[in-house]
Coordinates of C-alpha atoms in Angstrom, one line a residue:
Chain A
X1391 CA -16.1 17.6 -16.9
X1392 CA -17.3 15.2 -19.4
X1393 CA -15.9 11.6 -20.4
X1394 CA -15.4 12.3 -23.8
X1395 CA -14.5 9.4 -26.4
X1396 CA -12.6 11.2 -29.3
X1397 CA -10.2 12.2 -27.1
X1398 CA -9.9 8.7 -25.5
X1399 CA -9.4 7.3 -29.1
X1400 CA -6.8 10.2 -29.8
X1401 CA -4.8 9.8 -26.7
X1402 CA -5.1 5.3 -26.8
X1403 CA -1.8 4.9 -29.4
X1404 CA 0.3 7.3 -26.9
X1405 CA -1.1 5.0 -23.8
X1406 CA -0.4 1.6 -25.8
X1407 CA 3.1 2.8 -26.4
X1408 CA 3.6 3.6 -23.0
X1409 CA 2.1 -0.1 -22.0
X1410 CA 4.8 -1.8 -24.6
X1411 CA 7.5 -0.2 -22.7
X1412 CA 5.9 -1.3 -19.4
X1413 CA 5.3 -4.7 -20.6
X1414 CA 9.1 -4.8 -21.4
X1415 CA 10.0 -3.4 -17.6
X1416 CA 7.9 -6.6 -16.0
X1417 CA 9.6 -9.0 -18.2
X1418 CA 12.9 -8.1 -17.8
X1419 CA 12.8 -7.4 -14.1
X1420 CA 10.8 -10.5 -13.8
X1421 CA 14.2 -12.7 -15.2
X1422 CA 16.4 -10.9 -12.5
X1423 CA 13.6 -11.1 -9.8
X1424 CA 13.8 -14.9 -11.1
X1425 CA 17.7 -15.4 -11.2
X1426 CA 18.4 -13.1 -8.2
X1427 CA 15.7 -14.4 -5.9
X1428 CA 17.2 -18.2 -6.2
X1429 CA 20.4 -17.0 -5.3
X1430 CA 19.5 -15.3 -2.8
X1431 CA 17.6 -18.4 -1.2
X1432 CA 20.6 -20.9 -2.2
X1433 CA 23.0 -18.1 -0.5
X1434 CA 20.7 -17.5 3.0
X1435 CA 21.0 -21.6 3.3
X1436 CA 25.2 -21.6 2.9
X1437 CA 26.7 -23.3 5.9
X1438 CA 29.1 -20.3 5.8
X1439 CA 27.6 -17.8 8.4
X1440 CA 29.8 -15.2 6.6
X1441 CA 27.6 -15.6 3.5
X1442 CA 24.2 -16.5 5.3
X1443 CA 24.5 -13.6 8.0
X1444 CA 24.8 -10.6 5.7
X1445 CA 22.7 -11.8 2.8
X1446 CA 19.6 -12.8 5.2
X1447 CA 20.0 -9.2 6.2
X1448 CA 20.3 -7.3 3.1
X1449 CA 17.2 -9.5 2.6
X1450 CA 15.0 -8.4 5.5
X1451 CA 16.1 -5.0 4.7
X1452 CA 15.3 -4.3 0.9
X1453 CA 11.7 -6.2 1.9
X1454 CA 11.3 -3.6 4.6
X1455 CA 11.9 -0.5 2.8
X1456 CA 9.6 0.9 -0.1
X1457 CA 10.5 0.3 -3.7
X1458 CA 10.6 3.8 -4.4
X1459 CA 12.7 5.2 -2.5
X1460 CA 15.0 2.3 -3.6
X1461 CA 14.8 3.8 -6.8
X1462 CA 15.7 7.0 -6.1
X1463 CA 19.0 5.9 -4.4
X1464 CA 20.0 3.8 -7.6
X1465 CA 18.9 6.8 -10.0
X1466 CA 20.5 9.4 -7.7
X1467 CA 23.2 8.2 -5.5
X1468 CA 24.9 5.5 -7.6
X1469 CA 25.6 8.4 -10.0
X1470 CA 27.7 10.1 -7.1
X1471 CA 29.7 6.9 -6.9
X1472 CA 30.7 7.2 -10.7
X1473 CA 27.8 4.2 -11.9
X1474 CA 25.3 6.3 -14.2
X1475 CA 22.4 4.3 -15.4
X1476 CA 20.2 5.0 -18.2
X1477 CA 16.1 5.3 -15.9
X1478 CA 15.4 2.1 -17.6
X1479 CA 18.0 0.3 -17.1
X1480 CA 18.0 1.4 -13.3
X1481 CA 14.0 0.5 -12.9
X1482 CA 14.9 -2.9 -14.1
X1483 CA 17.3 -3.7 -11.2
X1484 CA 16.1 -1.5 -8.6
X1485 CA 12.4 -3.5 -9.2
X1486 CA 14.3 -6.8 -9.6
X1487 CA 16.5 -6.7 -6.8
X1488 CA 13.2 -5.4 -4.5
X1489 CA 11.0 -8.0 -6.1
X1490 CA 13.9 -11.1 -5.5
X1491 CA 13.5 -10.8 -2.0
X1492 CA 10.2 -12.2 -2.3
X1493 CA 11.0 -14.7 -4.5
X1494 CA 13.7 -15.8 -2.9
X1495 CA 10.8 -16.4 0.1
X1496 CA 8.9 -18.7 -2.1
X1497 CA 12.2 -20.8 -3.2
X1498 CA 13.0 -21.1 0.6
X1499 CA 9.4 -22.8 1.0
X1500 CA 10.3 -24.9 -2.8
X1501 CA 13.5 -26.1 -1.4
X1502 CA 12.5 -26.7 2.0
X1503 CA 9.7 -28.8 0.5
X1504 CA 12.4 -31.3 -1.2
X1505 CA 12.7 -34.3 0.9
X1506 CA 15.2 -35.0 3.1
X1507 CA 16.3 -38.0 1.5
X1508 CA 17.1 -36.5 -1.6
X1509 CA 20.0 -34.9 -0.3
X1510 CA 21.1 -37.7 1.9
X1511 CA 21.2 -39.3 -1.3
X1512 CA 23.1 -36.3 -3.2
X1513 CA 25.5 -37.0 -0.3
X1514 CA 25.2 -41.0 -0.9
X1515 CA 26.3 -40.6 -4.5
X1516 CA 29.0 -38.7 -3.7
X1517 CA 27.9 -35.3 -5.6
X1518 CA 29.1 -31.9 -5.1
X1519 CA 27.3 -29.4 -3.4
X1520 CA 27.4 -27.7 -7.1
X1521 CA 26.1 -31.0 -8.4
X1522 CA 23.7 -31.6 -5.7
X1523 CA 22.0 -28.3 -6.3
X1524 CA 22.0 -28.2 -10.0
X1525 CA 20.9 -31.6 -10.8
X1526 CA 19.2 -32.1 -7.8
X1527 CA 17.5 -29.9 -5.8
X1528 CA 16.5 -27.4 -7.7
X1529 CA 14.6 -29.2 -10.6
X1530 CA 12.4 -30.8 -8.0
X1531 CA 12.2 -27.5 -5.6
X1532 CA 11.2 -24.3 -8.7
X1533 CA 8.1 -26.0 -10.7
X1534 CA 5.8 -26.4 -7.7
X1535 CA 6.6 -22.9 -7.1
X1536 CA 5.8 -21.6 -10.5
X1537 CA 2.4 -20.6 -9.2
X1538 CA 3.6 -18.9 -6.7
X1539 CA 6.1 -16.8 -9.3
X1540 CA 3.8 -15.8 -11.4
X1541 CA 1.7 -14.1 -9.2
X1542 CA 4.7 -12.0 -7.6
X1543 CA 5.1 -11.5 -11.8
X1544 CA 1.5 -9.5 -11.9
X1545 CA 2.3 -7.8 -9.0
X1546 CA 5.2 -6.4 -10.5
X1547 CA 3.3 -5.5 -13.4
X1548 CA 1.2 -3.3 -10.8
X1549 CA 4.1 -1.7 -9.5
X1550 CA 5.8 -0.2 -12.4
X1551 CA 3.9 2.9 -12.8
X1552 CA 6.6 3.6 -9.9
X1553 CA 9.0 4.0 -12.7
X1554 CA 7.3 7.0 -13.7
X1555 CA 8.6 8.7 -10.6
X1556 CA 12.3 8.1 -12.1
X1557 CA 11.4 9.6 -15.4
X1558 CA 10.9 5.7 -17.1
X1559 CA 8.0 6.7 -19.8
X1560 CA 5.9 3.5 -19.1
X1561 CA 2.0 3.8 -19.4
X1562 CA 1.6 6.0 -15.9
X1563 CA 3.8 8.5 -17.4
X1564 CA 2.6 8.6 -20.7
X1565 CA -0.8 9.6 -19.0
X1566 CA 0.5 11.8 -17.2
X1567 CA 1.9 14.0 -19.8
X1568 CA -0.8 13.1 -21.9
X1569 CA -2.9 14.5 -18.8
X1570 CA -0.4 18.0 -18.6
X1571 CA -0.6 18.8 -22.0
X1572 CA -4.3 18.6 -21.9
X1573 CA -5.9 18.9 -18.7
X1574 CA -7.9 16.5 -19.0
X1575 CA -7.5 14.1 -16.3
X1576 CA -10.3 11.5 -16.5
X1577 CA -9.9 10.0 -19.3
X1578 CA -6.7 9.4 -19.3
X1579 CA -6.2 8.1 -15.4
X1580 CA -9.2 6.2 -15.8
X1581 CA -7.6 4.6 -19.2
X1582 CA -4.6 3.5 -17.2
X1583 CA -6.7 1.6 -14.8
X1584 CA -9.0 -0.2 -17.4
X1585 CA -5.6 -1.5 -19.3
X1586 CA -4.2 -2.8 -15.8
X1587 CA -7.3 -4.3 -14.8
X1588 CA -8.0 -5.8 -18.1
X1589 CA -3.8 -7.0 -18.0
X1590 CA -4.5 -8.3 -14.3
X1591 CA -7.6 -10.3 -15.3
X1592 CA -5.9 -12.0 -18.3
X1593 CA -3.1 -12.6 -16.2
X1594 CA -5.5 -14.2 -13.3
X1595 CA -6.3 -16.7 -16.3
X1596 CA -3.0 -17.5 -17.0
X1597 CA -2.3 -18.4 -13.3
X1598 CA -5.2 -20.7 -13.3
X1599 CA -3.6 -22.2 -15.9
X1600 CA -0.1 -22.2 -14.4
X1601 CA -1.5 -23.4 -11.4
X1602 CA -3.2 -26.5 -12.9
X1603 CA -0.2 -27.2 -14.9
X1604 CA 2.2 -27.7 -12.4
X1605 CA -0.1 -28.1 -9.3
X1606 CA -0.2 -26.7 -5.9
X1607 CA 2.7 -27.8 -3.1
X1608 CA 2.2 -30.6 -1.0
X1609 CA -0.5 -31.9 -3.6
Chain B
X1182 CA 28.6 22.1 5.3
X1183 CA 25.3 22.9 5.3
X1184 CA 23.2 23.0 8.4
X1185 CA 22.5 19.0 8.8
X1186 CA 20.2 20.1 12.2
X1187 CA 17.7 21.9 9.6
X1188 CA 17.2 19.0 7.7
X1189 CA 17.2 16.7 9.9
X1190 CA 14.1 18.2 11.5
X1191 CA 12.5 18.4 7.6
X1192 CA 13.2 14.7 7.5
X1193 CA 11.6 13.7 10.9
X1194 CA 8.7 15.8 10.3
X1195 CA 8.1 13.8 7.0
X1196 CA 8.7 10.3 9.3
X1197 CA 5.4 12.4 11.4
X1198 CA 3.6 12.2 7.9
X1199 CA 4.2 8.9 7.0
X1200 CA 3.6 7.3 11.1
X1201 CA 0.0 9.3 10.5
X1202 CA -0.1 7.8 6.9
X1203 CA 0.2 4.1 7.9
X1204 CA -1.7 4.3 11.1
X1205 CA -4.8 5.6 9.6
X1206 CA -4.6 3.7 6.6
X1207 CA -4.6 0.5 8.4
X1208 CA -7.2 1.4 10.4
X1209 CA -9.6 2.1 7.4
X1210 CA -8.1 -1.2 6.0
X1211 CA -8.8 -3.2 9.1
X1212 CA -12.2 -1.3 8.3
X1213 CA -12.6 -2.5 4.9
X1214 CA -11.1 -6.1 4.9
X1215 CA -13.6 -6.9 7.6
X1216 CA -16.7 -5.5 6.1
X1217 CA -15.2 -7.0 2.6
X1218 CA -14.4 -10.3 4.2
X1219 CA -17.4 -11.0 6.4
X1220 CA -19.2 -9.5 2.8
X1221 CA -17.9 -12.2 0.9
X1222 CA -19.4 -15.1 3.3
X1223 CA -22.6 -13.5 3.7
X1224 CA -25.8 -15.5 3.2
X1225 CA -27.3 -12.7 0.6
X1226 CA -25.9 -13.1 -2.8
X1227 CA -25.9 -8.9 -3.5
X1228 CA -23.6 -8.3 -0.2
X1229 CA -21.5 -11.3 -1.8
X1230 CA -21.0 -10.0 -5.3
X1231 CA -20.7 -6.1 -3.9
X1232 CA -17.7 -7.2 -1.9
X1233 CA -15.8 -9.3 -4.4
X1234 CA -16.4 -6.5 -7.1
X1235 CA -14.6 -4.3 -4.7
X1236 CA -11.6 -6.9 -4.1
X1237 CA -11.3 -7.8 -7.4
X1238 CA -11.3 -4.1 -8.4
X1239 CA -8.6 -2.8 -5.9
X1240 CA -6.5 -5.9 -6.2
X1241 CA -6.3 -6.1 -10.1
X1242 CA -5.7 -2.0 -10.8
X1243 CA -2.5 -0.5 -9.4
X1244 CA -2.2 0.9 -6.0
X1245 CA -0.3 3.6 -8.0
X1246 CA -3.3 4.3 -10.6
X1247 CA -5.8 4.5 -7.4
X1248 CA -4.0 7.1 -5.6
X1249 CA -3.8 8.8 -8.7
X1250 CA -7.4 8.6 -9.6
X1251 CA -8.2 9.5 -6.0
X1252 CA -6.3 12.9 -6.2
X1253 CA -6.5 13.8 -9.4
X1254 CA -9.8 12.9 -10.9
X1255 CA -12.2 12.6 -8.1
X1256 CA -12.0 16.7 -8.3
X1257 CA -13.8 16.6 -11.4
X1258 CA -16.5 14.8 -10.3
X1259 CA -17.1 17.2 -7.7
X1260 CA -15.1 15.2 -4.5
X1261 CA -12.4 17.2 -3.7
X1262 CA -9.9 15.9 -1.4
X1263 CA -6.9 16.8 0.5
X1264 CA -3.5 14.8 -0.4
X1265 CA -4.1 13.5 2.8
X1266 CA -7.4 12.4 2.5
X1267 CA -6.6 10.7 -1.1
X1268 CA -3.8 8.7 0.3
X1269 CA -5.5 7.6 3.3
X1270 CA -8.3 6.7 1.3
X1271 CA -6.6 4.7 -1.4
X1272 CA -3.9 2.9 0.8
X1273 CA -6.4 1.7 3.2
X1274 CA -9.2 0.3 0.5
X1275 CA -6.2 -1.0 -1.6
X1276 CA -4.3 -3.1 1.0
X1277 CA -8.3 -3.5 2.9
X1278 CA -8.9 -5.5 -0.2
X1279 CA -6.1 -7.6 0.1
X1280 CA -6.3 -8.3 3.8
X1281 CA -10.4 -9.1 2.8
X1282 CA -9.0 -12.3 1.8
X1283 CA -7.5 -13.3 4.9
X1284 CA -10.2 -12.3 6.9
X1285 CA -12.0 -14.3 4.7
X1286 CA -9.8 -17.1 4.6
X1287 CA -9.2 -17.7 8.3
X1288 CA -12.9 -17.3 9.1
X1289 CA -13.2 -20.4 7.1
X1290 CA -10.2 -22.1 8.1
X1291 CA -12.5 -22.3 11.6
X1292 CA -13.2 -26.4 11.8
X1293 CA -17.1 -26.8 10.5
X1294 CA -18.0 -28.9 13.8
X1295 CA -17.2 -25.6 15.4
X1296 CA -20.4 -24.3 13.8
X1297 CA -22.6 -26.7 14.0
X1298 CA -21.9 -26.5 17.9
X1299 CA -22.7 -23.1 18.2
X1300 CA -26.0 -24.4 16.2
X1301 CA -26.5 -27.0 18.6
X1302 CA -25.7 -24.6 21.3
X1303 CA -28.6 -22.0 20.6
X1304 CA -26.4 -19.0 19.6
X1305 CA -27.4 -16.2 18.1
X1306 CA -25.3 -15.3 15.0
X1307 CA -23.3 -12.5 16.2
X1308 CA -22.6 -15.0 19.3
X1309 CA -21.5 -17.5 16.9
X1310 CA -18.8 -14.8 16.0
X1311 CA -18.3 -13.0 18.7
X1312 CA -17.5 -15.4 21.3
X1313 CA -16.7 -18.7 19.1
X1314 CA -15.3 -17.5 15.4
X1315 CA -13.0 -14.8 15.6
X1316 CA -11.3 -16.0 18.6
X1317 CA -10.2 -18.6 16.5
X1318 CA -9.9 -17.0 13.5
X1319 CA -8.5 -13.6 14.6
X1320 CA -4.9 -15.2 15.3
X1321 CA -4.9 -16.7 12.3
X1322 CA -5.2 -13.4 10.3
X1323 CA -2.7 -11.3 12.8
X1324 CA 0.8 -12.2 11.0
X1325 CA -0.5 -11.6 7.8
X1326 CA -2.3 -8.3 8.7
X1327 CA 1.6 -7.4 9.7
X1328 CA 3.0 -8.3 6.3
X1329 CA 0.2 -6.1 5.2
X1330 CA 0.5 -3.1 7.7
X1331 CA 4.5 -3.4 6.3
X1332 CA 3.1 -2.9 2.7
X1333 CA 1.3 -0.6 3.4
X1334 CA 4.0 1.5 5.3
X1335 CA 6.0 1.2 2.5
X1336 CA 3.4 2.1 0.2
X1337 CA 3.1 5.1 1.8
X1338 CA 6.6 6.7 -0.1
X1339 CA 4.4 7.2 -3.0
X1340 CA 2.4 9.7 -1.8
X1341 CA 4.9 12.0 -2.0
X1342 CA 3.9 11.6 -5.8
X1343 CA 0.9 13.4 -5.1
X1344 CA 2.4 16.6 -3.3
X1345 CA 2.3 15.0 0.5
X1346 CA 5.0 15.9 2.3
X1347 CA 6.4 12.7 3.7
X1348 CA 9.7 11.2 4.6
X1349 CA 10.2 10.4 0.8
X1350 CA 8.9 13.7 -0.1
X1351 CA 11.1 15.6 2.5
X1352 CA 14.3 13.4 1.2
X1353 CA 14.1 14.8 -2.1
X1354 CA 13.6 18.4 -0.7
X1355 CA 17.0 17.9 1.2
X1356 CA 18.4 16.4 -2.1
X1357 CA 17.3 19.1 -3.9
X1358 CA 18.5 22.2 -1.6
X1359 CA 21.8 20.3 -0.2
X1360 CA 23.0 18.4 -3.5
X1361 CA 23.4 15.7 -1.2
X1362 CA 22.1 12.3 -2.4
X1363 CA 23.2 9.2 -0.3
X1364 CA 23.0 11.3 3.2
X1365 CA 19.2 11.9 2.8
X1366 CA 18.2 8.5 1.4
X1367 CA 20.3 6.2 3.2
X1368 CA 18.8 7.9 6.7
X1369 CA 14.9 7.7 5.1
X1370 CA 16.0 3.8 4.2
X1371 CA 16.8 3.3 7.6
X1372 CA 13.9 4.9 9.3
X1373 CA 11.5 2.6 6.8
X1374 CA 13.2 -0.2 8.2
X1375 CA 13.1 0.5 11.7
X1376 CA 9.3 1.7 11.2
X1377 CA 8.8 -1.8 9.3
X1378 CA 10.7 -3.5 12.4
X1379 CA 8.2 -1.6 14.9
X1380 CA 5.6 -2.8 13.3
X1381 CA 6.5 -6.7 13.1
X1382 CA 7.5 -6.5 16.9
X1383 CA 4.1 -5.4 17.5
X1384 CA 2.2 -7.9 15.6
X1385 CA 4.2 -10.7 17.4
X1386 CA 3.9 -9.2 20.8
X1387 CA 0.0 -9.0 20.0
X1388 CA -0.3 -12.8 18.4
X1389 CA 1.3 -13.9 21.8
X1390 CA -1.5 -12.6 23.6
X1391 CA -4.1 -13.2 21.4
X1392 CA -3.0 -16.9 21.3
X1393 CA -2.9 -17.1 25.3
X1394 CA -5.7 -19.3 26.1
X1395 CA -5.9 -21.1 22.5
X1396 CA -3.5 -23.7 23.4
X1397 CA -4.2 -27.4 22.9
X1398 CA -7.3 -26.1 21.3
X1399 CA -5.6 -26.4 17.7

């Protein structure tokens, strides 16, 4: 079969469509892989083993299990329990909840790197733990971790062709009805990788950027 | 109530599938990220830029896109493989390419005096590796070749994509014939784990011995 470049120029607004939707999945997941992962860190570090205990494990265990199948139980089992999500909706938290559990990694490393004083001096100044955290720890402990972030942010972008498999139409999907209707497979797989490798490497820019901007840890 | 024993076979043969899955895909990775790795430190500039073409490649498209591309266009071009085949051969060169870079970086992690006393010492260059490098480096690499066996296992549940009947697949065979959601997905959750657990038990059991001998070295 040949590569043939009318069709690629036919099929390119259904693929770009399909990469705005995809787009939209990173970003959003990316806030609750953001928000959930420092919880999660701030949560596995609470004195209370009734809170540290469970959460460390629910930790180790969604990082030891595949997305996917993650996603299946939130698309299909939740349902059972009376919670119906709309796929989108359910690709968002089944790849931010999976993807937190890495973050919340590289917080542990941001907040472990936060001197010991400074919280001796939290304590000396008579803040709350709330106060200590918020005003404290954190704002020194997240921006020499923004590196880090962002490259667990293109590595979600990679994954969300996973999506397709609970019938999100992102890009993969797109190409692969694209791909069914037609049955023409080349271009259309191959179109998927060229916009993913062409995302990746503007994103590999960015990072250097990121990554001069707020510096490495222990620089 | 349907007949659980039934199913429960269908399941385990699909754990089969995906044990076969990640052990031969890590060997081909292993494979790769060391012909990759030692590629990207080579001396000749081609060996150089062919191996960080194919890190750069595998690493910036998705895992997803490969496997994909491996089953489903590779026909046309006249390599026809079996869904086997295409998933062993895109999960190893994917996570090969990331596990490159470690090999990579822990050969060079190796102090520089090490070298020059191998220099000093007359040895050949595979001596130089053999017997002084990757002893060194090799424990270096081994915990993050387990995070990377674990990814690997669990990107193994997306083969079932292509038609390969692994736990994942099996799970939504079960699903599909009993009705039953949470029974099938919560057991193929757990036997993920417990297969991600194995795995990390025997990278550490294997660092120990590896590092037997290396203290007060580093």
């Amino acid at each position: 079969m040949q590569w043939n470049w009318a069709f690629v120029a036919e099929i390119t607004p259904t693929l770009l469509q399909g990469l705005k939707l995809t787009l939209l999945i990173t970003l959003l997941s990316a806030i609750v892989a953001a928000v959930l992962g420092l919880v999660f860190a701030i949560a596995r570090r609470s004195p209370n083993r009734l809170v540290a205990r469970p959460v460390s494990f629910l930790v180790e265990f969604i990082r030891g299990t595949p997305l996917l199948v993650q996603l299946y139980f939130i698309f299909y089992v939740l349902p059972d329990i009376g919670i119906l999500l709309p796929p989108l909706v359910a690709g968002v938290i089944g790849m931010g909840l999976h993807y937190a559990t890495y973050t919340a990694e590289v917080y542990r490393a941001g907040i472990e790197n936060v001197p010991r004083g400074q919280w001796e001096a939290a304590r000396a100044t008579n803040l709350t733990t709330r106060q200590t955290w918020v005003h404290v720890i954190v704002p020194q402990a997240v921006p020499p971790m923004i590196p880090a972030l962002a490259n667990y942010l293109i590595a979600m972008f990679k994954e969300t062709p996973l999506l397709s498999a609970i019938t999100v139409l992102e890009l993969m999907n797109q190409a692969k009805s694209v791909a069914n209707s037609s049955y023409r497979y080349i271009e259309p797989m191959t179109m998927v990788g060229v916009f993913f490798l062409g995302m990746s490497l503007v994103s590999v820019v960015i990072l250097r950027w990121l990554e001069h901007r707020y510096g490495r840890l222990g620089k | 109530m349907p007949e659980w024993s039934g199913y429960l076979t269908l399941i385990l043969q699909g754990a089969l599938v995906t044990a076969q899955l990640t052990l031969f895909g890590s060997v081909l990775a292993l494979l790769a990220a060391f012909t990759a790795g030692l590629g990207r430190i080579a001396p000749w500039w081609p060996l150089r830029w062919l191996a960080t073409l194919y890190i750069e490649f595998f690493r910036g498209t998705s895992i997803y896109v490969q496997l994909f591309w491996a089953y489903f266009v590779l026909p046309f071009m006249g390599i026809s493989l079996s869904p086997l085949a295409a998933g062993v051969l895109a999960l190893g060169l994917n996570v090969g390419a990331y596990a490159a870079e470690v090999v990579r970086g822990a050969i060079l992690s190796v102090p520089k005096d090490q070298y020059e006393a191998t220099v000093a010492l007359n040895l050949t260059k595979v001596q130089r590796m053999r017997h002084v490098i990757l002893p060194q480096a090799l424990p270096l690499m081994l915990p993050t070749f387990g995070n990377n066996a674990i990814e690997l296992l669990k990107a193994t549940a997306v083969v079932s994509l292509i038609s390969l009947t692994d736990m994942t697949f099996q799970a939504q065979i079960v699903r599909a014939q009993t009705g039953s959601t949470l029974v099938p997905f919560a057991m193929i959750l757990l036997l993920y784990f417990a297969m991600a657990l194995v795995i990390s038990t025997l990278v550490r059991k294997l660092e120990r011995r590896m590092t037997r001998g290396l203290e007060g070295v580093r």
